[in-house]
């Protein structure tokens, strides 16, 4: 199994350490029987997520989460998002 989780905090304090967030994310992926994945989690300010929400989805205001799905690099490659 190959799970890679990167966690960043962009200008905000997070109540859990980045290593703990990564460990929790890996536990969820394993519980969902995901064998290979790359996951990036970034905590941002309300103003930053509101800006991202507008730019990418044309929705006003902050939201709890935004996910981005990317196309596979090759026909047989796993989906990255």
PDB file of N, CA and C in Angstrom:
ATOM      1  N   UNK A   1       0.840  -1.174   0.000  1.00  0.00           N
ATOM      2  CA  UNK A   1       0.000   0.000   0.000  1.00  0.00           C
ATOM      3  C   UNK A   1       0.882   1.233   0.000  1.00  0.00           C
ATOM      4  N   UNK A   2       0.470   2.236  -0.749  1.00  0.00           N
ATOM      5  CA  UNK A   2       1.238   3.461  -0.867  1.00  0.00           C
ATOM      6  C   UNK A   2       0.321   4.654  -0.635  1.00  0.00           C
ATOM      7  N   UNK A   3       0.316   5.140   0.590  1.00  0.00           N
ATOM      8  CA  UNK A   3      -0.490   6.304   0.928  1.00  0.00           C
ATOM      9  C   UNK A   3       0.442   7.455   1.260  1.00  0.00           C
ATOM     10  N   UNK A   4       0.179   8.603   0.644  1.00  0.00           N
ATOM     11  CA  UNK A   4       0.972   9.795   0.924  1.00  0.00           C
ATOM     12  C   UNK A   4       0.004  10.930   1.238  1.00  0.00           C
ATOM     13  N   UNK A   5       0.186  11.527   2.406  1.00  0.00           N
ATOM     14  CA  UNK A   5      -0.670  12.629   2.824  1.00  0.00           C
ATOM     15  C   UNK A   5       0.215  13.800   3.220  1.00  0.00           C
ATOM     16  N   UNK A   6      -0.003  14.944   2.590  1.00  0.00           N
ATOM     17  CA  UNK A   6       0.705  16.177   2.927  1.00  0.00           C
ATOM     18  C   UNK A   6      -0.296  17.128   3.572  1.00  0.00           C
ATOM     19  N   UNK A   7       0.123  17.771   4.657  1.00  0.00           N
ATOM     20  CA  UNK A   7      -0.750  18.694   5.369  1.00  0.00           C
ATOM     21  C   UNK A   7      -0.029  20.031   5.518  1.00  0.00           C
ATOM     22  N   UNK A   8      -0.743  21.116   5.217  1.00  0.00           N
ATOM     23  CA  UNK A   8      -0.179  22.458   5.354  1.00  0.00           C
ATOM     24  C   UNK A   8      -1.206  23.355   6.040  1.00  0.00           C
ATOM     25  N   UNK A   9      -0.711  24.383   6.692  1.00  0.00           N
ATOM     26  CA  UNK A   9      -1.564  25.398   7.306  1.00  0.00           C
ATOM     27  C   UNK A   9      -1.112  26.743   6.750  1.00  0.00           C
ATOM     28  N   UNK A  10      -1.970  27.357   5.949  1.00  0.00           N
ATOM     29  CA  UNK A  10      -1.628  28.604   5.275  1.00  0.00           C
ATOM     30  C   UNK A  10      -2.199  29.793   6.051  1.00  0.00           C
ATOM     31  N   UNK A  11      -1.440  30.254   7.036  1.00  0.00           N
ATOM     32  CA  UNK A  11      -1.845  31.430   7.788  1.00  0.00           C
ATOM     33  C   UNK A  11      -2.884  31.209   8.856  1.00  0.00           C
ATOM     34  N   UNK A  12      -3.125  29.970   9.245  1.00  0.00           N
ATOM     35  CA  UNK A  12      -4.104  29.683  10.297  1.00  0.00           C
ATOM     36  C   UNK A  12      -3.505  28.729  11.322  1.00  0.00           C
ATOM     37  N   UNK A  13      -4.023  28.808  12.539  1.00  0.00           N
ATOM     38  CA  UNK A  13      -3.643  27.847  13.576  1.00  0.00           C
ATOM     39  C   UNK A  13      -4.609  26.674  13.501  1.00  0.00           C
ATOM     40  N   UNK A  14      -4.070  25.487  13.550  1.00  0.00           N
ATOM     41  CA  UNK A  14      -4.874  24.273  13.488  1.00  0.00           C
ATOM     42  C   UNK A  14      -4.786  23.594  14.858  1.00  0.00           C
ATOM     43  N   UNK A  15      -5.926  23.206  15.443  1.00  0.00           N
ATOM     44  CA  UNK A  15      -5.895  22.639  16.789  1.00  0.00           C
ATOM     45  C   UNK A  15      -5.176  21.292  16.892  1.00  0.00           C
ATOM     46  N   UNK A  16      -4.991  20.624  15.787  1.00  0.00           N
ATOM     47  CA  UNK A  16      -4.248  19.362  15.759  1.00  0.00           C
ATOM     48  C   UNK A  16      -2.945  19.588  15.012  1.00  0.00           C
ATOM     49  N   UNK A  17      -1.904  18.876  15.394  1.00  0.00           N
ATOM     50  CA  UNK A  17      -0.654  18.953  14.665  1.00  0.00           C
ATOM     51  C   UNK A  17      -0.799  18.361  13.273  1.00  0.00           C
ATOM     52  N   UNK A  18       0.063  18.810  12.379  1.00  0.00           N
ATOM     53  CA  UNK A  18       0.000  18.313  10.998  1.00  0.00           C
ATOM     54  C   UNK A  18       0.209  16.812  10.917  1.00  0.00           C
ATOM     55  N   UNK A  19       1.108  16.274  11.737  1.00  0.00           N
ATOM     56  CA  UNK A  19       1.347  14.826  11.730  1.00  0.00           C
ATOM     57  C   UNK A  19       0.091  14.065  12.162  1.00  0.00           C
ATOM     58  N   UNK A  20      -0.650  14.613  13.135  1.00  0.00           N
ATOM     59  CA  UNK A  20      -1.888  13.967  13.598  1.00  0.00           C
ATOM     60  C   UNK A  20      -2.959  14.003  12.508  1.00  0.00           C
ATOM     61  N   UNK A  21      -3.076  15.131  11.819  1.00  0.00           N
ATOM     62  CA  UNK A  21      -4.046  15.237  10.718  1.00  0.00           C
ATOM     63  C   UNK A  21      -3.705  14.217   9.634  1.00  0.00           C
ATOM     64  N   UNK A  22      -2.422  14.112   9.289  1.00  0.00           N
ATOM     65  CA  UNK A  22      -1.989  13.146   8.267  1.00  0.00           C
ATOM     66  C   UNK A  22      -2.288  11.721   8.711  1.00  0.00           C
ATOM     67  N   UNK A  23      -2.036  11.417   9.978  1.00  0.00           N
ATOM     68  CA  UNK A  23      -2.302  10.064  10.492  1.00  0.00           C
ATOM     69  C   UNK A  23      -3.798   9.753  10.437  1.00  0.00           C
ATOM     70  N   UNK A  24      -4.629  10.716  10.798  1.00  0.00           N
ATOM     71  CA  UNK A  24      -6.080  10.515  10.735  1.00  0.00           C
ATOM     72  C   UNK A  24      -6.540  10.298   9.292  1.00  0.00           C
ATOM     73  N   UNK A  25      -6.010  11.084   8.373  1.00  0.00           N
ATOM     74  CA  UNK A  25      -6.377  10.927   6.960  1.00  0.00           C
ATOM     75  C   UNK A  25      -5.962   9.554   6.443  1.00  0.00           C
ATOM     76  N   UNK A  26      -4.763   9.110   6.815  1.00  0.00           N
ATOM     77  CA  UNK A  26      -4.314   7.767   6.404  1.00  0.00           C
ATOM     78  C   UNK A  26      -5.222   6.688   6.983  1.00  0.00           C
ATOM     79  N   UNK A  27      -5.637   6.857   8.229  1.00  0.00           N
ATOM     80  CA  UNK A  27      -6.535   5.880   8.858  1.00  0.00           C
ATOM     81  C   UNK A  27      -7.863   5.805   8.113  1.00  0.00           C
ATOM     82  N   UNK A  28      -8.387   6.949   7.692  1.00  0.00           N
ATOM     83  CA  UNK A  28      -9.638   6.967   6.931  1.00  0.00           C
ATOM     84  C   UNK A  28      -9.451   6.284   5.579  1.00  0.00           C
ATOM     85  N   UNK A  29      -8.356   6.584   4.896  1.00  0.00           N
ATOM     86  CA  UNK A  29      -8.089   5.944   3.597  1.00  0.00           C
ATOM     87  C   UNK A  29      -7.991   4.431   3.752  1.00  0.00           C
ATOM     88  N   UNK A  30      -7.277   3.975   4.782  1.00  0.00           N
ATOM     89  CA  UNK A  30      -7.162   2.522   5.018  1.00  0.00           C
ATOM     90  C   UNK A  30      -8.523   1.918   5.337  1.00  0.00           C
ATOM     91  N   UNK A  31      -9.327   2.599   6.157  1.00  0.00           N
ATOM     92  CA  UNK A  31     -10.665   2.099   6.501  1.00  0.00           C
ATOM     93  C   UNK A  31     -11.555   1.992   5.269  1.00  0.00           C
ATOM     94  N   UNK A  32     -11.319   2.865   4.301  1.00  0.00           N
ATOM     95  CA  UNK A  32     -12.067   2.825   3.045  1.00  0.00           C
ATOM     96  C   UNK A  32     -11.438   1.863   2.033  1.00  0.00           C
ATOM     97  N   UNK A  33     -10.436   1.148   2.467  1.00  0.00           N
ATOM     98  CA  UNK A  33      -9.724   0.157   1.650  1.00  0.00           C
ATOM     99  C   UNK A  33      -9.005   0.768   0.444  1.00  0.00           C
ATOM    100  N   UNK A  34      -8.549   2.003   0.611  1.00  0.00           N
ATOM    101  CA  UNK A  34      -7.749   2.653  -0.423  1.00  0.00           C
ATOM    102  C   UNK A  34      -6.325   2.136  -0.271  1.00  0.00           C
ATOM    103  N   UNK A  35      -5.764   1.613  -1.330  1.00  0.00           N
ATOM    104  CA  UNK A  35      -4.424   1.019  -1.258  1.00  0.00           C
ATOM    105  C   UNK A  35      -3.326   1.972  -1.704  1.00  0.00           C
ATOM    106  N   UNK A  36      -3.654   2.870  -2.600  1.00  0.00           N
ATOM    107  CA  UNK A  36      -2.659   3.818  -3.098  1.00  0.00           C
ATOM    108  C   UNK A  36      -3.345   5.167  -3.294  1.00  0.00           C
ATOM    109  N   UNK A  37      -2.768   6.207  -2.707  1.00  0.00           N
ATOM    110  CA  UNK A  37      -3.358   7.539  -2.845  1.00  0.00           C
ATOM    111  C   UNK A  37      -2.343   8.603  -2.475  1.00  0.00           C
ATOM    112  N   UNK A  38      -2.527   9.763  -3.073  1.00  0.00           N
ATOM    113  CA  UNK A  38      -1.809  10.969  -2.675  1.00  0.00           C
ATOM    114  C   UNK A  38      -2.872  11.987  -2.313  1.00  0.00           C
ATOM    115  N   UNK A  39      -2.772  12.528  -1.111  1.00  0.00           N
ATOM    116  CA  UNK A  39      -3.765  13.463  -0.612  1.00  0.00           C
ATOM    117  C   UNK A  39      -3.054  14.687  -0.055  1.00  0.00           C
ATOM    118  N   UNK A  40      -3.541  15.852  -0.414  1.00  0.00           N
ATOM    119  CA  UNK A  40      -2.998  17.104   0.098  1.00  0.00           C
ATOM    120  C   UNK A  40      -4.111  17.831   0.831  1.00  0.00           C
ATOM    121  N   UNK A  41      -3.848  18.186   2.078  1.00  0.00           N
ATOM    122  CA  UNK A  41      -4.818  18.907   2.901  1.00  0.00           C
ATOM    123  C   UNK A  41      -4.182  20.241   3.274  1.00  0.00           C
ATOM    124  N   UNK A  42      -4.871  21.336   2.978  1.00  0.00           N
ATOM    125  CA  UNK A  42      -4.370  22.656   3.344  1.00  0.00           C
ATOM    126  C   UNK A  42      -5.449  23.410   4.103  1.00  0.00           C
ATOM    127  N   UNK A  43      -5.107  23.857   5.290  1.00  0.00           N
ATOM    128  CA  UNK A  43      -6.002  24.682   6.095  1.00  0.00           C
ATOM    129  C   UNK A  43      -5.733  26.137   5.725  1.00  0.00           C
ATOM    130  N   UNK A  44      -6.811  26.879   5.421  1.00  0.00           N
ATOM    131  CA  UNK A  44      -6.676  28.273   5.003  1.00  0.00           C
ATOM    132  C   UNK A  44      -7.651  29.148   5.794  1.00  0.00           C
ATOM    133  N   UNK A  45      -7.463  30.453   5.684  1.00  0.00           N
ATOM    134  CA  UNK A  45      -8.366  31.395   6.337  1.00  0.00           C
ATOM    135  C   UNK A  45      -9.716  31.404   5.632  1.00  0.00           C
ATOM    136  N   UNK A  46     -10.717  31.943   6.322  1.00  0.00           N
ATOM    137  CA  UNK A  46     -12.054  32.068   5.723  1.00  0.00           C
ATOM    138  C   UNK A  46     -12.003  32.943   4.476  1.00  0.00           C
ATOM    139  N   UNK A  47     -11.192  34.008   4.520  1.00  0.00           N
ATOM    140  CA  UNK A  47     -11.078  34.892   3.351  1.00  0.00           C
ATOM    141  C   UNK A  47     -10.471  34.149   2.170  1.00  0.00           C
ATOM    142  N   UNK A  48      -9.461  33.331   2.416  1.00  0.00           N
ATOM    143  CA  UNK A  48      -8.800  32.591   1.331  1.00  0.00           C
ATOM    144  C   UNK A  48      -9.735  31.552   0.718  1.00  0.00           C
ATOM    145  N   UNK A  49     -10.472  30.811   1.558  1.00  0.00           N
ATOM    146  CA  UNK A  49     -11.358  29.786   0.984  1.00  0.00           C
ATOM    147  C   UNK A  49     -12.536  30.443   0.267  1.00  0.00           C
ATOM    148  N   UNK A  50     -12.972  31.615   0.745  1.00  0.00           N
ATOM    149  CA  UNK A  50     -14.022  32.339   0.033  1.00  0.00           C
ATOM    150  C   UNK A  50     -13.532  32.762  -1.350  1.00  0.00           C
ATOM    151  N   UNK A  51     -12.283  33.210  -1.429  1.00  0.00           N
ATOM    152  CA  UNK A  51     -11.713  33.597  -2.726  1.00  0.00           C
ATOM    153  C   UNK A  51     -11.593  32.379  -3.645  1.00  0.00           C
ATOM    154  N   UNK A  52     -11.125  31.269  -3.121  1.00  0.00           N
ATOM    155  CA  UNK A  52     -11.027  30.036  -3.925  1.00  0.00           C
ATOM    156  C   UNK A  52     -12.417  29.576  -4.373  1.00  0.00           C
ATOM    157  N   UNK A  53     -13.375  29.668  -3.478  1.00  0.00           N
ATOM    158  CA  UNK A  53     -14.745  29.274  -3.787  1.00  0.00           C
ATOM    159  C   UNK A  53     -15.290  30.103  -4.954  1.00  0.00           C
ATOM    160  N   UNK A  54     -14.997  31.408  -4.959  1.00  0.00           N
ATOM    161  CA  UNK A  54     -15.468  32.272  -6.040  1.00  0.00           C
ATOM    162  C   UNK A  54     -14.737  31.970  -7.345  1.00  0.00           C
ATOM    163  N   UNK A  55     -13.416  31.871  -7.290  1.00  0.00           N
ATOM    164  CA  UNK A  55     -12.618  31.668  -8.507  1.00  0.00           C
ATOM    165  C   UNK A  55     -12.960  30.337  -9.182  1.00  0.00           C
ATOM    166  N   UNK A  56     -13.082  29.280  -8.403  1.00  0.00           N
ATOM    167  CA  UNK A  56     -13.243  27.952  -8.999  1.00  0.00           C
ATOM    168  C   UNK A  56     -14.697  27.503  -9.160  1.00  0.00           C
ATOM    169  N   UNK A  57     -15.587  27.977  -8.294  1.00  0.00           N
ATOM    170  CA  UNK A  57     -16.967  27.488  -8.335  1.00  0.00           C
ATOM    171  C   UNK A  57     -18.007  28.581  -8.552  1.00  0.00           C
ATOM    172  N   UNK A  58     -17.564  29.839  -8.527  1.00  0.00           N
ATOM    173  CA  UNK A  58     -18.452  30.991  -8.661  1.00  0.00           C
ATOM    174  C   UNK A  58     -19.510  31.028  -7.556  1.00  0.00           C
ATOM    175  N   UNK A  59     -19.142  30.544  -6.359  1.00  0.00           N
ATOM    176  CA  UNK A  59     -20.009  30.631  -5.185  1.00  0.00           C
ATOM    177  C   UNK A  59     -19.440  31.713  -4.271  1.00  0.00           C
ATOM    178  N   UNK A  60     -20.309  32.502  -3.693  1.00  0.00           N
ATOM    179  CA  UNK A  60     -19.875  33.565  -2.792  1.00  0.00           C
ATOM    180  C   UNK A  60     -19.725  33.041  -1.367  1.00  0.00           C
ATOM    181  N   UNK A  61     -18.716  33.553  -0.672  1.00  0.00           N
ATOM    182  CA  UNK A  61     -18.524  33.259   0.744  1.00  0.00           C
ATOM    183  C   UNK A  61     -17.661  32.042   0.999  1.00  0.00           C
ATOM    184  N   UNK A  62     -17.316  31.865   2.265  1.00  0.00           N
ATOM    185  CA  UNK A  62     -16.480  30.718   2.635  1.00  0.00           C
ATOM    186  C   UNK A  62     -17.291  29.425   2.645  1.00  0.00           C
ATOM    187  N   UNK A  63     -16.598  28.336   2.617  1.00  0.00           N
ATOM    188  CA  UNK A  63     -17.198  27.007   2.701  1.00  0.00           C
ATOM    189  C   UNK A  63     -16.298  26.147   3.583  1.00  0.00           C
ATOM    190  N   UNK A  64     -16.784  25.013   4.018  1.00  0.00           N
ATOM    191  CA  UNK A  64     -15.993  24.138   4.883  1.00  0.00           C
ATOM    192  C   UNK A  64     -14.861  23.442   4.143  1.00  0.00           C
ATOM    193  N   UNK A  65     -15.114  23.091   2.884  1.00  0.00           N
ATOM    194  CA  UNK A  65     -14.137  22.297   2.143  1.00  0.00           C
ATOM    195  C   UNK A  65     -14.330  22.512   0.644  1.00  0.00           C
ATOM    196  N   UNK A  66     -13.250  22.490  -0.073  1.00  0.00           N
ATOM    197  CA  UNK A  66     -13.291  22.470  -1.541  1.00  0.00           C
ATOM    198  C   UNK A  66     -12.364  21.340  -1.974  1.00  0.00           C
ATOM    199  N   UNK A  67     -12.841  20.499  -2.863  1.00  0.00           N
ATOM    200  CA  UNK A  67     -12.007  19.426  -3.402  1.00  0.00           C
ATOM    201  C   UNK A  67     -11.807  19.664  -4.883  1.00  0.00           C
ATOM    202  N   UNK A  68     -10.666  19.247  -5.368  1.00  0.00           N
ATOM    203  CA  UNK A  68     -10.347  19.382  -6.779  1.00  0.00           C
ATOM    204  C   UNK A  68     -10.015  18.003  -7.322  1.00  0.00           C
ATOM    205  N   UNK A  69     -10.722  17.578  -8.345  1.00  0.00           N
ATOM    206  CA  UNK A  69     -10.467  16.300  -8.987  1.00  0.00           C
ATOM    207  C   UNK A  69      -9.648  16.555 -10.243  1.00  0.00           C
ATOM    208  N   UNK A  70      -8.598  15.773 -10.403  1.00  0.00           N
ATOM    209  CA  UNK A  70      -7.724  15.915 -11.559  1.00  0.00           C
ATOM    210  C   UNK A  70      -7.880  14.707 -12.462  1.00  0.00           C
ATOM    211  N   UNK A  71      -7.664  14.901 -13.719  1.00  0.00           N
ATOM    212  CA  UNK A  71      -7.748  13.792 -14.680  1.00  0.00           C
ATOM    213  C   UNK A  71      -6.534  12.877 -14.506  1.00  0.00           C
ATOM    214  N   UNK A  72      -6.699  11.570 -14.748  1.00  0.00           N
ATOM    215  CA  UNK A  72      -5.556  10.665 -14.675  1.00  0.00           C
ATOM    216  C   UNK A  72      -4.477  11.057 -15.689  1.00  0.00           C
ATOM    217  N   UNK A  73      -3.217  10.835 -15.325  1.00  0.00           N
ATOM    218  CA  UNK A  73      -2.100  11.163 -16.208  1.00  0.00           C
ATOM    219  C   UNK A  73      -2.064  10.257 -17.437  1.00  0.00           C
ATOM    220  N   UNK A  74      -2.476   9.017 -17.276  1.00  0.00           N
ATOM    221  CA  UNK A  74      -2.503   8.041 -18.372  1.00  0.00           C
ATOM    222  C   UNK A  74      -3.774   7.203 -18.234  1.00  0.00           C
ATOM    223  N   UNK A  75      -4.203   6.549 -19.285  1.00  0.00           N
ATOM    224  CA  UNK A  75      -5.444   5.782 -19.234  1.00  0.00           C
ATOM    225  C   UNK A  75      -5.498   4.763 -18.088  1.00  0.00           C
ATOM    226  N   UNK A  76      -4.393   4.134 -17.751  1.00  0.00           N
ATOM    227  CA  UNK A  76      -4.382   3.118 -16.692  1.00  0.00           C
ATOM    228  C   UNK A  76      -3.979   3.675 -15.336  1.00  0.00           C
ATOM    229  N   UNK A  77      -3.635   4.949 -15.263  1.00  0.00           N
ATOM    230  CA  UNK A  77      -3.165   5.550 -14.018  1.00  0.00           C
ATOM    231  C   UNK A  77      -4.335   5.774 -13.062  1.00  0.00           C
ATOM    232  N   UNK A  78      -4.091   5.688 -11.758  1.00  0.00           N
ATOM    233  CA  UNK A  78      -5.160   5.989 -10.813  1.00  0.00           C
ATOM    234  C   UNK A  78      -5.495   7.473 -10.845  1.00  0.00           C
ATOM    235  N   UNK A  79      -6.728   7.786 -10.483  1.00  0.00           N
ATOM    236  CA  UNK A  79      -7.166   9.166 -10.463  1.00  0.00           C
ATOM    237  C   UNK A  79      -6.473   9.925  -9.341  1.00  0.00           C
ATOM    238  N   UNK A  80      -6.010  11.095  -9.634  1.00  0.00           N
ATOM    239  CA  UNK A  80      -5.415  11.969  -8.620  1.00  0.00           C
ATOM    240  C   UNK A  80      -6.312  13.189  -8.476  1.00  0.00           C
ATOM    241  N   UNK A  81      -6.549  13.599  -7.272  1.00  0.00           N
ATOM    242  CA  UNK A  81      -7.403  14.758  -7.081  1.00  0.00           C
ATOM    243  C   UNK A  81      -7.210  15.368  -5.731  1.00  0.00           C
TER     244      UNK A  81
END
